[in-house]
Amino acid sequence: MLGRTLREVSEALKQGLVTPTELCQRCLSLIKKTKILNAYITVSEEAALKQAEESEKRYKKGQSLGDLDGIPVAVKDNFSTAGIETTCASNMLKGYVPPYNATVVQKLLDQGALLMGKTNLDEFAMGSGSTDGIFGPVKNPWSYSKQYREKRKQKSHGENENSHWLITGGSSGGSAAAVSAFTCFAALGSDTGGSTRNPAAHCGVVGLKPSYGLVSRHGLIPLVNSMDVPGILTRCVDDAAIVLGILAGHDPKDSTTIQDPVKPFTLPSLTDMSKLCIGIPKEYLTPELSSEVQSLWSKAANLFESEGAKVIEVSLPHTSYSIVCYHVLCTSEVASNMARFDGLEYGHRCDTDVSTEAMYAATRREGFNDVVRGRILSGNFFLLKENYENYFVKAQKVRRLIARDFVNVFNSGVDVLLTPTTLSEAVPHTEFIREDNRTRSAQDDLFTQAVNMAGLPAVSVPMALSSQGLPIGLQFIGRAFCDQQLLTVAKWFEKQVQFPVIQLQELMDDCSSVFENEKLAFASLK
Amino acid sequence: MATPILRWCCPGRRWVFAGIGSVFRHGRGVPTGSTSSGKRGQSTVAQQPLITAQKPRKGEREWAAVVGLEIHAQIASNSKLFSGSQVDFAAPPNSLVSFFDASLPGTLPVLNRRCVEAAVMTGLALDCHINRRSLFDRKHYFYADLPAGYQITQQRLPIAVNGSLVYSVCVGKRQSQMVTKTAGVKQIQLEQDSGKSLHDSLRSQTLIDLNRAGVGLLEVVLEPDMSCGEEAAAAIRELQLILQALGTSQANMAEGQLRVDANISVHNPGEPLGVRTEVKNLNSARFLAKAIDYEIQRQINELENGGKILNETRSFDYKLGCTVPMRDKEGKQDYRFMPEPNLPPLLLYDSGSLPTGTDPQQVINIDQLREQLPELPRVTREKLVQQYGMLPEHSFALLNEVGLLEFFQNVIKETRAEPKKVTSWVLNTFLGFLKQQNLAVSESPVTPSALAELLDLLDRKAISSSAAKQVFQELWRSKGKTPAQIVAEKKLELMQDAEALEQLCRSTLEAHPQVVTDVKKGNPRAINKLIGLVRRATLGRADPTVIKEVLERQLSS
């Protein structure tokens, strides 16, 4: 049952094939069994079981709240959750229990979703590996998959299998791993430069970054306010659309959300491919791109073309400036956003009480890791009066050019852009940590951060396994606020490629719990 | 509650450089005549020597002072600028703090419509250009009462620019002449107030109250168009009246709803402006004037003695009456301004540009606000002068005290007495009594109707003016009695019985033959003595002119 998609299990709940409590208990037990993944920082077992009980009552009365009622979900630990510790994987917020729910969390709970827990990330979402948080790195479930293990056995002999676990990508690695390992049916991530799409690609799940302004950021502990978007991680595109339909819309608490009413996101099946125009940005063909990803990218383009879509090469001429520009804007906003962590109102406070200034200094030194402190330092440098014009203002101008590149392409008739999500498949942790966080982020955000600067919707869809047996995802980028069109194309693609299900039997002693009744459930659906 | 009153109408100013001229000369405090050089003012009255000029002695340099002001006015609104917390001056510490005010991570600012309207109205009242599009910025600095580590303000593109503030100052020997001046309004911006820090040096700790954190402020920047403390104080007083008339701020300086920082420099006329200092902590108009004049004198002394003026922030020590450098403001702060990414540009519309089909709750129409503007103090004063033939300074005095104008108008409505008489009674007798007991108009024991009745009695000569004063005193003391009752009780009405008066006069003449002889000898003062004697005999109830008539008739018969 746990291996099914959200839509399928929702149907099963409605038909009474499974109860919310059963579902909740199975997920909780799976969370325990997959503890090695370190996907969760906090497991809110008690609250989830209580929510399941409430949901069960509603189902018994025939008063289900909708598609999400009774569905186990997980939330990245940088979303404020009332009464549940919210740490951002930082010493600074260890022990911080927010008094309010983020709007997106509230919306999930209002729909009857069961909150299983808070997922792991890089400290304050600064990273692309989910390796740099105080609770340790997240391990990619595919490290323990039958698919990957078999390939490895062929290649290397005698090496310690367990030391070669892979990173999930990040910074929403915990959420991606949680969905990938079947411990929940959907998870919230956040996406500032690719933090949802990157781990989705590495973990073989769907990662959606909605249009900026479509989903409320209220309660999302910010990295870069002008780029942050709550992200959605699911096992299929339809599920992402269901969750987006619930989360999207104006929030009076977030002035940057759109005022226009949002319709539910139901995805039609693409029938007439001839009306579709797919753009392939030539600048995304970089030397660092692995040949395997490159060939899958070409294959995908060919697939669209062979099915009748128009596929054209397009140019986004300012792409090469994007990552530097992102770095300046990101660190500047980080420097500003992190200023509130002074140990006074909440969070960590040092023991020093010589002076207020000494207390600030020690609190922030103890509370933040090197990555966070480094970004604060560079951000403050860029914002200095003498540097502001040369760095911040210039970066803003470049940002506008980058956004205009996309507008030009879409104005020329392109419906959706097709690009890689990542340079390659997930790498082992040992290899990943050879480079520092900044270098890694610059490489890993290459294909993803420009979308954030332009505020566009984008989704990473898993396409196939690499020769190593690891997932590779491709990214679709849509017009601003054309999230539905984007997802419709993604759904068609998903159906064509038939990405294989992860086989986690080796990780879980009792694999039957995941796949039991599989056939039964299948038979009763669709 | 009594409001602090500016002393601009009072004679005998105490500080040294309170001259209206823009030029100061070093010396023991006699302001020289004014020259307009080096002054950026836009006085509507031609610059002229307003105070008798003394020729500067040889070797003495002339100094011109330049004063600009930054005013922070707390917006009178129910809730804060970006959060739903209530605004209340007197609430218990930290009882009005929302998650946003405490800067809990993940919270976002939501702009308060009322605060925007207040800024637009203030901008319109000050003849500003209202920017149809304005932006919010973050200004960063670490301070315990600034929870987010930055203040949201409008640094790049404020809501209103390029306005003017017209104010008046008293000149002339008796400070009775009003001169109109204008200070440019550079800009008006919306920003957040900070919390309050209370330093407990005994226990070396700081206590923080966040009730004020996030309250909406209007920052009004006045161009350096003023040249002395008195001008600055007068400008502030006028701004205060405008804000109060608009209802956009209660603008009470004592409660911190209006805070003023002054930028001050001195230079030799014709030369470039000097290095300026900023003086903070000016919490009353009187201290503002004092601090500015002290600082001007200090800078002149410093330069005359070969010293240098540092670009620094100073605070006014009201106990010592001098300005001192502020220690914690040493060194240049770099505020690292950055656009506030959580607030889209603030767009305002007029009737022409209003987008169709929008929810009126979601847009602000400048034209609509313009129509709703109340009468401004300047217009009210002009009307008073026109309608009642009042002296301009009297119109100022009537507006200067909260509620006084309304009191005056209510008296006028109910009495047949001349407006001039009413003005005199309200401004001299009534206001005098209030001042003496430090009362506000609303606390007065004498109602407008009572005063109106009293003035009616006086008008139809039922009582003498000295009796009227007595009645007023009695009214003040014993609440609830009508003037007529008091007059009756104290037998203060003028004698209407002509026969009785004739009788009294006759007996007085008989009783004082010596004085009668004096009168007949031609001593002009002797008749006054007789009048006095008769008045005493009537217990002051007879009109002296009538007594005189009777006496003269009897003496000549």
mmCIF file with all atom_site columns, C-alpha atoms in Angstrom, chain A residues 299-449:
data_model
loop_
_atom_site.group_PDB
_atom_site.id
_atom_site.type_symbol
_atom_site.label_atom_id
_atom_site.label_alt_id
_atom_site.label_comp_id
_atom_site.label_asym_id
_atom_site.label_entity_id
_atom_site.label_seq_id
_atom_site.pdbx_PDB_ins_code
_atom_site.Cartn_x
_atom_site.Cartn_y
_atom_site.Cartn_z
_atom_site.occupancy
_atom_site.B_iso_or_equiv
_atom_site.pdbx_formal_charge
_atom_site.auth_seq_id
_atom_site.auth_comp_id
_atom_site.auth_asym_id
_atom_site.auth_atom_id
_atom_site.pdbx_PDB_model_num
ATOM 1   C CA . LYS A 1 299 ? 16.431 11.142 -25.980 1.00 0.00 ? 299 LYS A CA 1
ATOM 2   C CA . ALA A 1 300 ? 13.687 13.092 -24.255 1.00 0.00 ? 300 ALA A CA 1
ATOM 3   C CA . ALA A 1 301 ? 13.786 15.757 -26.952 1.00 0.00 ? 301 ALA A CA 1
ATOM 4   C CA . ASN A 1 302 ? 13.534 13.090 -29.604 1.00 0.00 ? 302 ASN A CA 1
ATOM 5   C CA . LEU A 1 303 ? 10.651 11.508 -27.789 1.00 0.00 ? 303 LEU A CA 1
ATOM 6   C CA . PHE A 1 304 ? 8.662  14.765 -27.939 1.00 0.00 ? 304 PHE A CA 1
ATOM 7   C CA . GLU A 1 305 ? 9.568  15.271 -31.568 1.00 0.00 ? 305 GLU A CA 1
ATOM 8   C CA . SER A 1 306 ? 8.676  11.749 -32.576 1.00 0.00 ? 306 SER A CA 1
ATOM 9   C CA . GLU A 1 307 ? 5.280  12.139 -30.920 1.00 0.00 ? 307 GLU A CA 1
ATOM 10  C CA . GLY A 1 308 ? 4.557  15.208 -33.012 1.00 0.00 ? 308 GLY A CA 1
ATOM 11  C CA . ALA A 1 309 ? 5.654  18.104 -30.817 1.00 0.00 ? 309 ALA A CA 1
ATOM 12  C CA . LYS A 1 310 ? 7.730  20.919 -32.200 1.00 0.00 ? 310 LYS A CA 1
ATOM 13  C CA . VAL A 1 311 ? 11.174 20.865 -30.598 1.00 0.00 ? 311 VAL A CA 1
ATOM 14  C CA . ILE A 1 312 ? 13.453 23.825 -31.205 1.00 0.00 ? 312 ILE A CA 1
ATOM 15  C CA . GLU A 1 313 ? 16.774 25.013 -29.963 1.00 0.00 ? 313 GLU A CA 1
ATOM 16  C CA . VAL A 1 314 ? 16.473 28.320 -28.107 1.00 0.00 ? 314 VAL A CA 1
ATOM 17  C CA . SER A 1 315 ? 18.928 30.711 -26.542 1.00 0.00 ? 315 SER A CA 1
ATOM 18  C CA . LEU A 1 316 ? 18.997 32.143 -23.024 1.00 0.00 ? 316 LEU A CA 1
ATOM 19  C CA . PRO A 1 317 ? 22.012 34.369 -23.660 1.00 0.00 ? 317 PRO A CA 1
ATOM 20  C CA . HIS A 1 318 ? 22.621 35.522 -20.069 1.00 0.00 ? 318 HIS A CA 1
ATOM 21  C CA . THR A 1 319 ? 22.758 32.023 -18.607 1.00 0.00 ? 319 THR A CA 1
ATOM 22  C CA . SER A 1 320 ? 26.485 32.113 -17.929 1.00 0.00 ? 320 SER A CA 1
ATOM 23  C CA . TYR A 1 321 ? 26.133 35.125 -15.625 1.00 0.00 ? 321 TYR A CA 1
ATOM 24  C CA . SER A 1 322 ? 23.322 33.591 -13.707 1.00 0.00 ? 322 SER A CA 1
ATOM 25  C CA . ILE A 1 323 ? 25.139 31.636 -11.032 1.00 0.00 ? 323 ILE A CA 1
ATOM 26  C CA . VAL A 1 324 ? 27.390 34.551 -10.015 1.00 0.00 ? 324 VAL A CA 1
ATOM 27  C CA . CYS A 1 325 ? 24.453 36.890 -9.960  1.00 0.00 ? 325 CYS A CA 1
ATOM 28  C CA . TYR A 1 326 ? 22.511 34.368 -7.869  1.00 0.00 ? 326 TYR A CA 1
ATOM 29  C CA . HIS A 1 327 ? 25.385 34.200 -5.432  1.00 0.00 ? 327 HIS A CA 1
ATOM 30  C CA . VAL A 1 328 ? 25.412 37.975 -4.852  1.00 0.00 ? 328 VAL A CA 1
ATOM 31  C CA . LEU A 1 329 ? 21.645 38.284 -4.440  1.00 0.00 ? 329 LEU A CA 1
ATOM 32  C CA . CYS A 1 330 ? 21.360 35.161 -2.346  1.00 0.00 ? 330 CYS A CA 1
ATOM 33  C CA . THR A 1 331 ? 24.073 36.066 0.130   1.00 0.00 ? 331 THR A CA 1
ATOM 34  C CA . SER A 1 332 ? 22.836 39.653 0.415   1.00 0.00 ? 332 SER A CA 1
ATOM 35  C CA . GLU A 1 333 ? 19.360 38.568 1.395   1.00 0.00 ? 333 GLU A CA 1
ATOM 36  C CA . VAL A 1 334 ? 20.813 35.896 3.639   1.00 0.00 ? 334 VAL A CA 1
ATOM 37  C CA . ALA A 1 335 ? 22.873 38.504 5.482   1.00 0.00 ? 335 ALA A CA 1
ATOM 38  C CA . SER A 1 336 ? 19.710 40.505 6.025   1.00 0.00 ? 336 SER A CA 1
ATOM 39  C CA . ASN A 1 337 ? 17.434 37.614 6.938   1.00 0.00 ? 337 ASN A CA 1
ATOM 40  C CA . MET A 1 338 ? 19.886 36.143 9.409   1.00 0.00 ? 338 MET A CA 1
ATOM 41  C CA . ALA A 1 339 ? 20.201 39.448 11.293  1.00 0.00 ? 339 ALA A CA 1
ATOM 42  C CA . ARG A 1 340 ? 17.221 38.544 13.462  1.00 0.00 ? 340 ARG A CA 1
ATOM 43  C CA . PHE A 1 341 ? 19.014 35.626 15.049  1.00 0.00 ? 341 PHE A CA 1
ATOM 44  C CA . ASP A 1 342 ? 20.564 37.516 17.928  1.00 0.00 ? 342 ASP A CA 1
ATOM 45  C CA . GLY A 1 343 ? 19.618 35.253 20.801  1.00 0.00 ? 343 GLY A CA 1
ATOM 46  C CA . LEU A 1 344 ? 17.207 37.733 22.330  1.00 0.00 ? 344 LEU A CA 1
ATOM 47  C CA . GLU A 1 345 ? 13.687 36.726 21.416  1.00 0.00 ? 345 GLU A CA 1
ATOM 48  C CA . TYR A 1 346 ? 14.148 33.031 20.605  1.00 0.00 ? 346 TYR A CA 1
ATOM 49  C CA . GLY A 1 347 ? 16.700 30.429 19.641  1.00 0.00 ? 347 GLY A CA 1
ATOM 50  C CA . HIS A 1 348 ? 20.188 29.869 20.917  1.00 0.00 ? 348 HIS A CA 1
ATOM 51  C CA . ARG A 1 349 ? 21.755 32.320 23.329  1.00 0.00 ? 349 ARG A CA 1
ATOM 52  C CA . CYS A 1 350 ? 25.342 32.078 24.512  1.00 0.00 ? 350 CYS A CA 1
ATOM 53  C CA . ASP A 1 351 ? 26.411 32.315 28.152  1.00 0.00 ? 351 ASP A CA 1
ATOM 54  C CA . THR A 1 352 ? 28.425 35.471 27.661  1.00 0.00 ? 352 THR A CA 1
ATOM 55  C CA . ASP A 1 353 ? 26.845 38.489 29.270  1.00 0.00 ? 353 ASP A CA 1
ATOM 56  C CA . VAL A 1 354 ? 29.724 40.962 29.226  1.00 0.00 ? 354 VAL A CA 1
ATOM 57  C CA . SER A 1 355 ? 27.848 43.240 26.846  1.00 0.00 ? 355 SER A CA 1
ATOM 58  C CA . THR A 1 356 ? 25.017 43.030 24.366  1.00 0.00 ? 356 THR A CA 1
ATOM 59  C CA . GLU A 1 357 ? 27.499 43.142 21.490  1.00 0.00 ? 357 GLU A CA 1
ATOM 60  C CA . ALA A 1 358 ? 29.617 40.335 22.949  1.00 0.00 ? 358 ALA A CA 1
ATOM 61  C CA . MET A 1 359 ? 26.465 38.312 23.450  1.00 0.00 ? 359 MET A CA 1
ATOM 62  C CA . TYR A 1 360 ? 25.405 38.815 19.809  1.00 0.00 ? 360 TYR A CA 1
ATOM 63  C CA . ALA A 1 361 ? 28.836 37.805 18.563  1.00 0.00 ? 361 ALA A CA 1
ATOM 64  C CA . ALA A 1 362 ? 29.139 34.663 20.634  1.00 0.00 ? 362 ALA A CA 1
ATOM 65  C CA . THR A 1 363 ? 25.523 33.635 20.012  1.00 0.00 ? 363 THR A CA 1
ATOM 66  C CA . ARG A 1 364 ? 25.932 33.903 16.276  1.00 0.00 ? 364 ARG A CA 1
ATOM 67  C CA . ARG A 1 365 ? 29.329 32.216 16.262  1.00 0.00 ? 365 ARG A CA 1
ATOM 68  C CA . GLU A 1 366 ? 27.953 29.277 18.219  1.00 0.00 ? 366 GLU A CA 1
ATOM 69  C CA . GLY A 1 367 ? 24.602 29.178 16.456  1.00 0.00 ? 367 GLY A CA 1
ATOM 70  C CA . PHE A 1 368 ? 25.599 29.206 12.792  1.00 0.00 ? 368 PHE A CA 1
ATOM 71  C CA . ASN A 1 369 ? 27.855 26.837 10.897  1.00 0.00 ? 369 ASN A CA 1
ATOM 72  C CA . ASP A 1 370 ? 30.671 28.006 8.615   1.00 0.00 ? 370 ASP A CA 1
ATOM 73  C CA . VAL A 1 371 ? 28.476 27.967 5.519   1.00 0.00 ? 371 VAL A CA 1
ATOM 74  C CA . VAL A 1 372 ? 25.886 30.277 7.033   1.00 0.00 ? 372 VAL A CA 1
ATOM 75  C CA . ARG A 1 373 ? 28.513 32.576 8.522   1.00 0.00 ? 373 ARG A CA 1
ATOM 76  C CA . GLY A 1 374 ? 30.363 32.688 5.221   1.00 0.00 ? 374 GLY A CA 1
ATOM 77  C CA . ARG A 1 375 ? 27.241 33.698 3.323   1.00 0.00 ? 375 ARG A CA 1
ATOM 78  C CA . ILE A 1 376 ? 26.383 36.350 5.914   1.00 0.00 ? 376 ILE A CA 1
ATOM 79  C CA . LEU A 1 377 ? 29.870 37.760 5.593   1.00 0.00 ? 377 LEU A CA 1
ATOM 80  C CA . SER A 1 378 ? 29.832 37.962 1.809   1.00 0.00 ? 378 SER A CA 1
ATOM 81  C CA . GLY A 1 379 ? 26.285 39.282 1.776   1.00 0.00 ? 379 GLY A CA 1
ATOM 82  C CA . ASN A 1 380 ? 27.182 42.103 4.134   1.00 0.00 ? 380 ASN A CA 1
ATOM 83  C CA . PHE A 1 381 ? 30.180 42.869 1.958   1.00 0.00 ? 381 PHE A CA 1
ATOM 84  C CA . PHE A 1 382 ? 27.977 43.219 -1.117  1.00 0.00 ? 382 PHE A CA 1
ATOM 85  C CA . LEU A 1 383 ? 25.557 45.476 0.764   1.00 0.00 ? 383 LEU A CA 1
ATOM 86  C CA . LEU A 1 384 ? 28.203 47.889 2.024   1.00 0.00 ? 384 LEU A CA 1
ATOM 87  C CA . LYS A 1 385 ? 27.596 51.387 0.727   1.00 0.00 ? 385 LYS A CA 1
ATOM 88  C CA . GLU A 1 386 ? 30.801 51.328 -1.296  1.00 0.00 ? 386 GLU A CA 1
ATOM 89  C CA . ASN A 1 387 ? 29.963 47.977 -2.913  1.00 0.00 ? 387 ASN A CA 1
ATOM 90  C CA . TYR A 1 388 ? 26.219 48.189 -3.300  1.00 0.00 ? 388 TYR A CA 1
ATOM 91  C CA . GLU A 1 389 ? 26.218 49.630 -6.821  1.00 0.00 ? 389 GLU A CA 1
ATOM 92  C CA . ASN A 1 390 ? 28.963 47.386 -8.107  1.00 0.00 ? 390 ASN A CA 1
ATOM 93  C CA . TYR A 1 391 ? 27.555 44.163 -6.741  1.00 0.00 ? 391 TYR A CA 1
ATOM 94  C CA . PHE A 1 392 ? 23.972 44.228 -5.572  1.00 0.00 ? 392 PHE A CA 1
ATOM 95  C CA . VAL A 1 393 ? 22.548 46.674 -8.081  1.00 0.00 ? 393 VAL A CA 1
ATOM 96  C CA . LYS A 1 394 ? 24.505 45.112 -10.914 1.00 0.00 ? 394 LYS A CA 1
ATOM 97  C CA . ALA A 1 395 ? 23.318 41.660 -9.929  1.00 0.00 ? 395 ALA A CA 1
ATOM 98  C CA . GLN A 1 396 ? 19.741 42.920 -9.884  1.00 0.00 ? 396 GLN A CA 1
ATOM 99  C CA . LYS A 1 397 ? 20.157 44.274 -13.380 1.00 0.00 ? 397 LYS A CA 1
ATOM 100 C CA . VAL A 1 398 ? 21.558 40.975 -14.577 1.00 0.00 ? 398 VAL A CA 1
ATOM 101 C CA . ARG A 1 399 ? 18.688 39.244 -12.855 1.00 0.00 ? 399 ARG A CA 1
ATOM 102 C CA . ARG A 1 400 ? 16.294 41.282 -14.934 1.00 0.00 ? 400 ARG A CA 1
ATOM 103 C CA . LEU A 1 401 ? 18.164 40.315 -18.106 1.00 0.00 ? 401 LEU A CA 1
ATOM 104 C CA . ILE A 1 402 ? 17.957 36.667 -17.133 1.00 0.00 ? 402 ILE A CA 1
ATOM 105 C CA . ALA A 1 403 ? 14.238 36.948 -16.513 1.00 0.00 ? 403 ALA A CA 1
ATOM 106 C CA . ARG A 1 404 ? 13.870 38.720 -19.850 1.00 0.00 ? 404 ARG A CA 1
ATOM 107 C CA . ASP A 1 405 ? 15.711 35.881 -21.608 1.00 0.00 ? 405 ASP A CA 1
ATOM 108 C CA . PHE A 1 406 ? 12.944 33.534 -20.504 1.00 0.00 ? 406 PHE A CA 1
ATOM 109 C CA . VAL A 1 407 ? 10.192 35.970 -21.447 1.00 0.00 ? 407 VAL A CA 1
ATOM 110 C CA . ASN A 1 408 ? 11.681 36.351 -24.928 1.00 0.00 ? 408 ASN A CA 1
ATOM 111 C CA . VAL A 1 409 ? 11.825 32.617 -25.410 1.00 0.00 ? 409 VAL A CA 1
ATOM 112 C CA . PHE A 1 410 ? 8.258  32.106 -24.268 1.00 0.00 ? 410 PHE A CA 1
ATOM 113 C CA . ASN A 1 411 ? 7.092  35.035 -26.394 1.00 0.00 ? 411 ASN A CA 1
ATOM 114 C CA . SER A 1 412 ? 8.644  33.358 -29.413 1.00 0.00 ? 412 SER A CA 1
ATOM 115 C CA . GLY A 1 413 ? 6.102  30.563 -29.095 1.00 0.00 ? 413 GLY A CA 1
ATOM 116 C CA . VAL A 1 414 ? 7.845  28.090 -26.831 1.00 0.00 ? 414 VAL A CA 1
ATOM 117 C CA . ASP A 1 415 ? 5.467  26.475 -24.318 1.00 0.00 ? 415 ASP A CA 1
ATOM 118 C CA . VAL A 1 416 ? 7.872  24.633 -22.098 1.00 0.00 ? 416 VAL A CA 1
ATOM 119 C CA . LEU A 1 417 ? 11.648 24.394 -21.817 1.00 0.00 ? 417 LEU A CA 1
ATOM 120 C CA . LEU A 1 418 ? 13.315 21.032 -21.403 1.00 0.00 ? 418 LEU A CA 1
ATOM 121 C CA . THR A 1 419 ? 16.657 20.935 -19.556 1.00 0.00 ? 419 THR A CA 1
ATOM 122 C CA . PRO A 1 420 ? 18.658 18.662 -17.299 1.00 0.00 ? 420 PRO A CA 1
ATOM 123 C CA . THR A 1 421 ? 18.001 19.106 -13.569 1.00 0.00 ? 421 THR A CA 1
ATOM 124 C CA . THR A 1 422 ? 21.489 18.126 -12.435 1.00 0.00 ? 422 THR A CA 1
ATOM 125 C CA . LEU A 1 423 ? 24.875 17.592 -14.043 1.00 0.00 ? 423 LEU A CA 1
ATOM 126 C CA . SER A 1 424 ? 24.939 13.937 -13.148 1.00 0.00 ? 424 SER A CA 1
ATOM 127 C CA . GLU A 1 425 ? 23.315 11.338 -10.927 1.00 0.00 ? 425 GLU A CA 1
ATOM 128 C CA . ALA A 1 426 ? 23.834 11.387 -7.140  1.00 0.00 ? 426 ALA A CA 1
ATOM 129 C CA . VAL A 1 427 ? 27.420 10.966 -6.001  1.00 0.00 ? 427 VAL A CA 1
ATOM 130 C CA . PRO A 1 428 ? 28.729 9.141  -2.932  1.00 0.00 ? 428 PRO A CA 1
ATOM 131 C CA . HIS A 1 429 ? 29.046 11.278 0.169   1.00 0.00 ? 429 HIS A CA 1
ATOM 132 C CA . THR A 1 430 ? 32.799 10.716 0.299   1.00 0.00 ? 430 THR A CA 1
ATOM 133 C CA . GLU A 1 431 ? 33.118 12.231 -3.127  1.00 0.00 ? 431 GLU A CA 1
ATOM 134 C CA . PHE A 1 432 ? 30.669 15.036 -2.487  1.00 0.00 ? 432 PHE A CA 1
ATOM 135 C CA . ILE A 1 433 ? 32.500 16.428 0.533   1.00 0.00 ? 433 ILE A CA 1
ATOM 136 C CA . ARG A 1 434 ? 35.760 16.769 -1.371  1.00 0.00 ? 434 ARG A CA 1
ATOM 137 C CA . GLU A 1 435 ? 34.519 20.155 -2.543  1.00 0.00 ? 435 GLU A CA 1
ATOM 138 C CA . ASP A 1 436 ? 33.297 22.877 -0.236  1.00 0.00 ? 436 ASP A CA 1
ATOM 139 C CA . ASN A 1 437 ? 29.663 23.882 0.033   1.00 0.00 ? 437 ASN A CA 1
ATOM 140 C CA . ARG A 1 438 ? 30.058 26.960 -2.106  1.00 0.00 ? 438 ARG A CA 1
ATOM 141 C CA . THR A 1 439 ? 31.704 25.180 -5.010  1.00 0.00 ? 439 THR A CA 1
ATOM 142 C CA . ARG A 1 440 ? 29.174 22.386 -4.825  1.00 0.00 ? 440 ARG A CA 1
ATOM 143 C CA . SER A 1 441 ? 26.235 24.765 -4.745  1.00 0.00 ? 441 SER A CA 1
ATOM 144 C CA . ALA A 1 442 ? 27.579 26.695 -7.719  1.00 0.00 ? 442 ALA A CA 1
ATOM 145 C CA . GLN A 1 443 ? 27.807 23.444 -9.728  1.00 0.00 ? 443 GLN A CA 1
ATOM 146 C CA . ASP A 1 444 ? 24.597 21.866 -8.558  1.00 0.00 ? 444 ASP A CA 1
ATOM 147 C CA . ASP A 1 445 ? 22.395 24.933 -8.942  1.00 0.00 ? 445 ASP A CA 1
ATOM 148 C CA . LEU A 1 446 ? 23.587 25.529 -12.494 1.00 0.00 ? 446 LEU A CA 1
ATOM 149 C CA . PHE A 1 447 ? 20.388 24.471 -14.258 1.00 0.00 ? 447 PHE A CA 1
ATOM 150 C CA . THR A 1 448 ? 17.964 25.354 -11.525 1.00 0.00 ? 448 THR A CA 1
ATOM 151 C CA . GLN A 1 449 ? 18.660 28.772 -9.983  1.00 0.00 ? 449 GLN A CA 1
#
